[in-house]
Short mmCIF file of N, CA and C in Angstrom, two decimals:
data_model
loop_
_atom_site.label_atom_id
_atom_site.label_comp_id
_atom_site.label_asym_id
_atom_site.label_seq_id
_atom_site.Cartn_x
_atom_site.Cartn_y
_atom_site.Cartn_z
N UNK A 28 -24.80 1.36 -2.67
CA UNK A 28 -24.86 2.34 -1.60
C UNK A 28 -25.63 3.56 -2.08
N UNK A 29 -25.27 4.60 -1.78
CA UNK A 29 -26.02 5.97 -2.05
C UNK A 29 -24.87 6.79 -2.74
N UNK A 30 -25.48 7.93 -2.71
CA UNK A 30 -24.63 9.10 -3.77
C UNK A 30 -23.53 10.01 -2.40
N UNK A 31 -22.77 11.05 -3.53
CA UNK A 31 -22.10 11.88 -2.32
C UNK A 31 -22.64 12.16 -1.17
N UNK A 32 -22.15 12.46 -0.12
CA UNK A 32 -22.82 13.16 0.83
C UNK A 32 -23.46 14.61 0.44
N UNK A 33 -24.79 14.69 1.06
CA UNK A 33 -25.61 15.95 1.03
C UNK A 33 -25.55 16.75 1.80
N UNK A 34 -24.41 16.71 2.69
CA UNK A 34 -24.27 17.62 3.87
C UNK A 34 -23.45 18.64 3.24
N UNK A 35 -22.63 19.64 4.01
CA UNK A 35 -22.12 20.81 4.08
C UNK A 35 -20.65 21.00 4.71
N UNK A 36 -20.11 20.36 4.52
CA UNK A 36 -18.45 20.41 5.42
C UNK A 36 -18.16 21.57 5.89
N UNK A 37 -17.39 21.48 7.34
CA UNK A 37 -17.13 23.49 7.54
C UNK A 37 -15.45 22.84 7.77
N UNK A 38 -15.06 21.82 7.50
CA UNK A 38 -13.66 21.52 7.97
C UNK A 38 -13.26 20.34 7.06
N UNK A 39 -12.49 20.13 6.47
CA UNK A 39 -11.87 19.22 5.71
C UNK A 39 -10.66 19.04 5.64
N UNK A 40 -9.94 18.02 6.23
CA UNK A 40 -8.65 18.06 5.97
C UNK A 40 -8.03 16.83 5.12
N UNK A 41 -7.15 17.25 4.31
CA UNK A 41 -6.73 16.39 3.36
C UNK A 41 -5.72 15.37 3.74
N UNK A 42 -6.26 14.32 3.09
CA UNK A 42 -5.36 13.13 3.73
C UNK A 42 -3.75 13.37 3.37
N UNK A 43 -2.89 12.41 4.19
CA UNK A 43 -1.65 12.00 4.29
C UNK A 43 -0.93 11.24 2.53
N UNK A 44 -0.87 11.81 1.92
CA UNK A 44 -0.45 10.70 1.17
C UNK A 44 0.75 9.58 0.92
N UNK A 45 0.62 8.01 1.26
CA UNK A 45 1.55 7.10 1.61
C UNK A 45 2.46 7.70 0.97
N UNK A 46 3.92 7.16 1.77
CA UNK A 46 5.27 7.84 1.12
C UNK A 46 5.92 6.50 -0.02
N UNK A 47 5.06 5.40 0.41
CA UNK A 47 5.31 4.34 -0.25
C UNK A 47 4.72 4.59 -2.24
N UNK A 48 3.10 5.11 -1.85
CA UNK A 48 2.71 5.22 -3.11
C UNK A 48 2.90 6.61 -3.79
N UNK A 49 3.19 7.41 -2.99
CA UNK A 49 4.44 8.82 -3.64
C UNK A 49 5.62 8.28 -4.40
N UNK A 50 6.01 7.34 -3.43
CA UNK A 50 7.40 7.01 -4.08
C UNK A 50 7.44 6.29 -5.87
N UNK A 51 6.20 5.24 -5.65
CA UNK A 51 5.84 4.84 -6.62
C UNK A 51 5.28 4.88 -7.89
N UNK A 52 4.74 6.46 -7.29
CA UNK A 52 3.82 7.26 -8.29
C UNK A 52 2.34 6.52 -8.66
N UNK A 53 1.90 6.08 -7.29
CA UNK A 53 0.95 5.46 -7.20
C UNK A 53 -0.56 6.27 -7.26
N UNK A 54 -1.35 6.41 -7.88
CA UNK A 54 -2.68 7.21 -7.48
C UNK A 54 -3.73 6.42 -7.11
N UNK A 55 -5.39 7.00 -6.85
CA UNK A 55 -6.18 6.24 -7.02
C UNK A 55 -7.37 6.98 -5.94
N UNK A 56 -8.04 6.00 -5.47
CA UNK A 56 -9.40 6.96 -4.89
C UNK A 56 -9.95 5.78 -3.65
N UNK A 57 -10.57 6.54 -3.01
CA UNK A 57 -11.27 5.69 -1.84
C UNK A 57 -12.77 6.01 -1.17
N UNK A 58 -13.98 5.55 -1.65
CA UNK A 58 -14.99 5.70 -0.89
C UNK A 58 -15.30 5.34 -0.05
N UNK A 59 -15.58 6.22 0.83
CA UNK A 59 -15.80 6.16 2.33
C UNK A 59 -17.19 6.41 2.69
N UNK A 60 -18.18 5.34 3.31
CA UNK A 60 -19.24 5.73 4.41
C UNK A 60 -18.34 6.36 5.90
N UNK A 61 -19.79 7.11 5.95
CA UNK A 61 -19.55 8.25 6.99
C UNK A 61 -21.05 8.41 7.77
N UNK A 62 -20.76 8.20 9.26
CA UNK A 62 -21.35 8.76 10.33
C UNK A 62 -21.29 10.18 11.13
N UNK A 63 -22.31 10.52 10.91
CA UNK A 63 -21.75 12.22 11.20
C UNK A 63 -23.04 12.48 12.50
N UNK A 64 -22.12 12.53 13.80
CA UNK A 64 -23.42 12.60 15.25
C UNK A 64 -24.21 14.25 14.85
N UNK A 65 -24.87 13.86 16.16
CA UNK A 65 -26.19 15.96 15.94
C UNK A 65 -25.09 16.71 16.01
N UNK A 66 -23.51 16.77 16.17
CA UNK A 66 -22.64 18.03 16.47
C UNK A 66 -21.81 18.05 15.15
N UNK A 67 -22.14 17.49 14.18
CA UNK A 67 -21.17 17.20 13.10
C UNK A 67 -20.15 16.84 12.84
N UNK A 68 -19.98 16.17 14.48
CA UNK A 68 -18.15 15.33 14.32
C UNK A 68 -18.47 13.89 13.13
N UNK A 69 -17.63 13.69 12.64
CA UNK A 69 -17.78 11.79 12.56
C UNK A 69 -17.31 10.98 13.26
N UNK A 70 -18.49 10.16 13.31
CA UNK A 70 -17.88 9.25 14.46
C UNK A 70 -17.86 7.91 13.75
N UNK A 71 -17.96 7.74 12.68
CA UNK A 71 -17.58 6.33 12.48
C UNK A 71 -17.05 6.52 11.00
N UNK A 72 -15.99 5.64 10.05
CA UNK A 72 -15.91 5.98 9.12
C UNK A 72 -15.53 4.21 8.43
N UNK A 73 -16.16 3.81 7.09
CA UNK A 73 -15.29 2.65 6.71
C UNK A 73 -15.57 2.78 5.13
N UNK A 74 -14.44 2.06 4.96
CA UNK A 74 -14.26 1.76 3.64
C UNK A 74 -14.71 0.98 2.49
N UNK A 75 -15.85 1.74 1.13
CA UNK A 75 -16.95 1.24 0.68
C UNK A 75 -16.18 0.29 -0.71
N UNK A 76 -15.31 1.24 -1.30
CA UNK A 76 -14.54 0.83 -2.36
C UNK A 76 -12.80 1.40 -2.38
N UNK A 77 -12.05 0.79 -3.11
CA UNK A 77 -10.74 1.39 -3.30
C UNK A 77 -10.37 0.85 -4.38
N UNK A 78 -9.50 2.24 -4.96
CA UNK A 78 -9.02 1.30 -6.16
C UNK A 78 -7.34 2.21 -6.16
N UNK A 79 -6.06 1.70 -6.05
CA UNK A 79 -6.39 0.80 -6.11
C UNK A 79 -6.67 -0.29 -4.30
N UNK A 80 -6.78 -1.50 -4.09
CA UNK A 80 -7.41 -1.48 -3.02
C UNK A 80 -5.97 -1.46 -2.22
N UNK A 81 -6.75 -0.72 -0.74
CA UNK A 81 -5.78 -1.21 0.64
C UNK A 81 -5.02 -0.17 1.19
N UNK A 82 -4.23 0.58 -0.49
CA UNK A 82 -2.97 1.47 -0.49
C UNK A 82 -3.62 2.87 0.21
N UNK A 83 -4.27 3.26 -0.43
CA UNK A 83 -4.64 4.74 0.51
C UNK A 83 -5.66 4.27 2.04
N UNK A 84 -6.47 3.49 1.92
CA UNK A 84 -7.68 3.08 2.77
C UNK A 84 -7.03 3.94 4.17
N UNK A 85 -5.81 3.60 4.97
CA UNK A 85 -5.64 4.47 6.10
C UNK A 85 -5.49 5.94 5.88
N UNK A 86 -4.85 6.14 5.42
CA UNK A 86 -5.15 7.74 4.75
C UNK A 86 -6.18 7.96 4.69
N UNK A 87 -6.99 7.83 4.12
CA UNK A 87 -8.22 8.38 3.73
C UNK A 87 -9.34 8.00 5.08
N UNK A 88 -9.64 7.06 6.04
CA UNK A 88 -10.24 7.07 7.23
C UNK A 88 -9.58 8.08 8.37
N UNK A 89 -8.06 7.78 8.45
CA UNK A 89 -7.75 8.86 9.64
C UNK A 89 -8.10 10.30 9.19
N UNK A 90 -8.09 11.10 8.06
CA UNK A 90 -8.36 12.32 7.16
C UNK A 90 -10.21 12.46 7.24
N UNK A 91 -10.38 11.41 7.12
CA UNK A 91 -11.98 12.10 7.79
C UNK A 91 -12.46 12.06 9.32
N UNK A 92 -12.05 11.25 10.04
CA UNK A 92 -12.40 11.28 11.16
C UNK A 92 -11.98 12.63 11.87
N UNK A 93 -11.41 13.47 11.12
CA UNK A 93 -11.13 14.68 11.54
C UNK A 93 -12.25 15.78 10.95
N UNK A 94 -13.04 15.38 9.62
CA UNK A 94 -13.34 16.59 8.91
C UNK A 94 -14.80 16.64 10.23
N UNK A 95 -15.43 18.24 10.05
CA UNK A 95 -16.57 18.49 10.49
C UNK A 95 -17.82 19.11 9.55
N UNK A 96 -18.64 18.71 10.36
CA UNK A 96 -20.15 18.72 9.42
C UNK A 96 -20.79 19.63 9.91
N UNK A 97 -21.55 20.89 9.07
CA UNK A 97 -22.75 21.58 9.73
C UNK A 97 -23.53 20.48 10.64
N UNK A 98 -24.24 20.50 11.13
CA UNK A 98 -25.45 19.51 11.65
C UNK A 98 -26.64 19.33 10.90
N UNK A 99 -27.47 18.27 10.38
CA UNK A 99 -28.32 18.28 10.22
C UNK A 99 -29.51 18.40 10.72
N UNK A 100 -30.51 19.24 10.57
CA UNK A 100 -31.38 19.54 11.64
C UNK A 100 -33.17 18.92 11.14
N UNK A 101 -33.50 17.89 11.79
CA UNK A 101 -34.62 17.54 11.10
C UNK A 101 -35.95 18.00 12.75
N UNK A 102 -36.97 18.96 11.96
CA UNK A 102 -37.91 18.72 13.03
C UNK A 102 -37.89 20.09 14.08
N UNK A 103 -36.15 20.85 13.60
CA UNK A 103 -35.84 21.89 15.15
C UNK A 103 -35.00 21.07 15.48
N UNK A 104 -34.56 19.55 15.24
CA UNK A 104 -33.50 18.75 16.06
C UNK A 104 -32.22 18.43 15.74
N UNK A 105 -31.02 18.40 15.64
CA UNK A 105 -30.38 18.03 14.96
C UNK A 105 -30.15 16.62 15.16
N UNK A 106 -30.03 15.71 13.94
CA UNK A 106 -29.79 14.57 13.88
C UNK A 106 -28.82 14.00 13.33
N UNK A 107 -28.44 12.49 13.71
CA UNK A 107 -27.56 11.76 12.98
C UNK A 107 -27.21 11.97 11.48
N UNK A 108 -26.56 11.49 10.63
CA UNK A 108 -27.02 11.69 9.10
C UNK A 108 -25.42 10.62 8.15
N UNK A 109 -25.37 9.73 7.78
CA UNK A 109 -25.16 9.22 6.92
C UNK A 109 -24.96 9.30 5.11
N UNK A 110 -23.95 9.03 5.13
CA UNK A 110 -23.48 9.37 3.33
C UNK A 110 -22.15 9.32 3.11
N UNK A 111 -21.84 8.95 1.73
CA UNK A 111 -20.67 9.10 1.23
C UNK A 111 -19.91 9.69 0.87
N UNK A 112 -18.45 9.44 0.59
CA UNK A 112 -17.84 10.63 0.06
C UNK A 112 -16.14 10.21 -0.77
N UNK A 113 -15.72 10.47 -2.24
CA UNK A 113 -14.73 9.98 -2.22
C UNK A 113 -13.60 10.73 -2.18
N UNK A 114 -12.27 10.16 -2.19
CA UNK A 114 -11.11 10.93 -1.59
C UNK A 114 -10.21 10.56 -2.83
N UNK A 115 -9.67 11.11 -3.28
CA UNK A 115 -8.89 10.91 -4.47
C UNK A 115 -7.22 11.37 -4.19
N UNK A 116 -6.50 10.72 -4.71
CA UNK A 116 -5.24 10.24 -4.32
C UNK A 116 -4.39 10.72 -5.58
N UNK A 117 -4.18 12.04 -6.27
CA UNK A 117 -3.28 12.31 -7.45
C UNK A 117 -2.07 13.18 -6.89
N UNK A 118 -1.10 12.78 -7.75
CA UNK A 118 0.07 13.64 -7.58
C UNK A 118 0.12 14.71 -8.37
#
């Protein structure tokens, strides 16, 4: 895939962490591709890697489909824009 995202976040909210892998003292991380429309919502989000796998993956998609993006502006226009980003899971 590609590197972090090169965008600019103006909103980030931090995921949920399972009460299952709290309980367990479970950690770990999740990369996420990300669709970000000309208004900087995301509108699409899925899951590139996990480790470990499965345990955070909902956490970490519902937690971005919330964050917001400056816009990228190519031309005077703002456009679509694509990239990654990972979410890390420590107690």
């Amino acid at each position: 895939m590609g590197s972090e995202m090169c965008i600019r976040d103006r909103v980030r909210i931090a995921p949920r962490y399972p009460r299952k892998a709290l309980i367990e003292g479970r950690e770990g991380y999740v990369i996420v591709e990300l669709l970000v429309d000309e208004k900087g919502s995301v509108i699409s989000a899925s899951v590139v890697e996990a480790n470990p796998s499965s345990i955070f993956n909902a956490a970490a998609i519902q937690a971005v489909l919330k964050w917001k993006f400056k816009p990228r502006v190519s031309g005077g226009v703002a456009v679509k824009q694509r990239g990654l980003t990972t979410i890390e899971f420590t107690i």
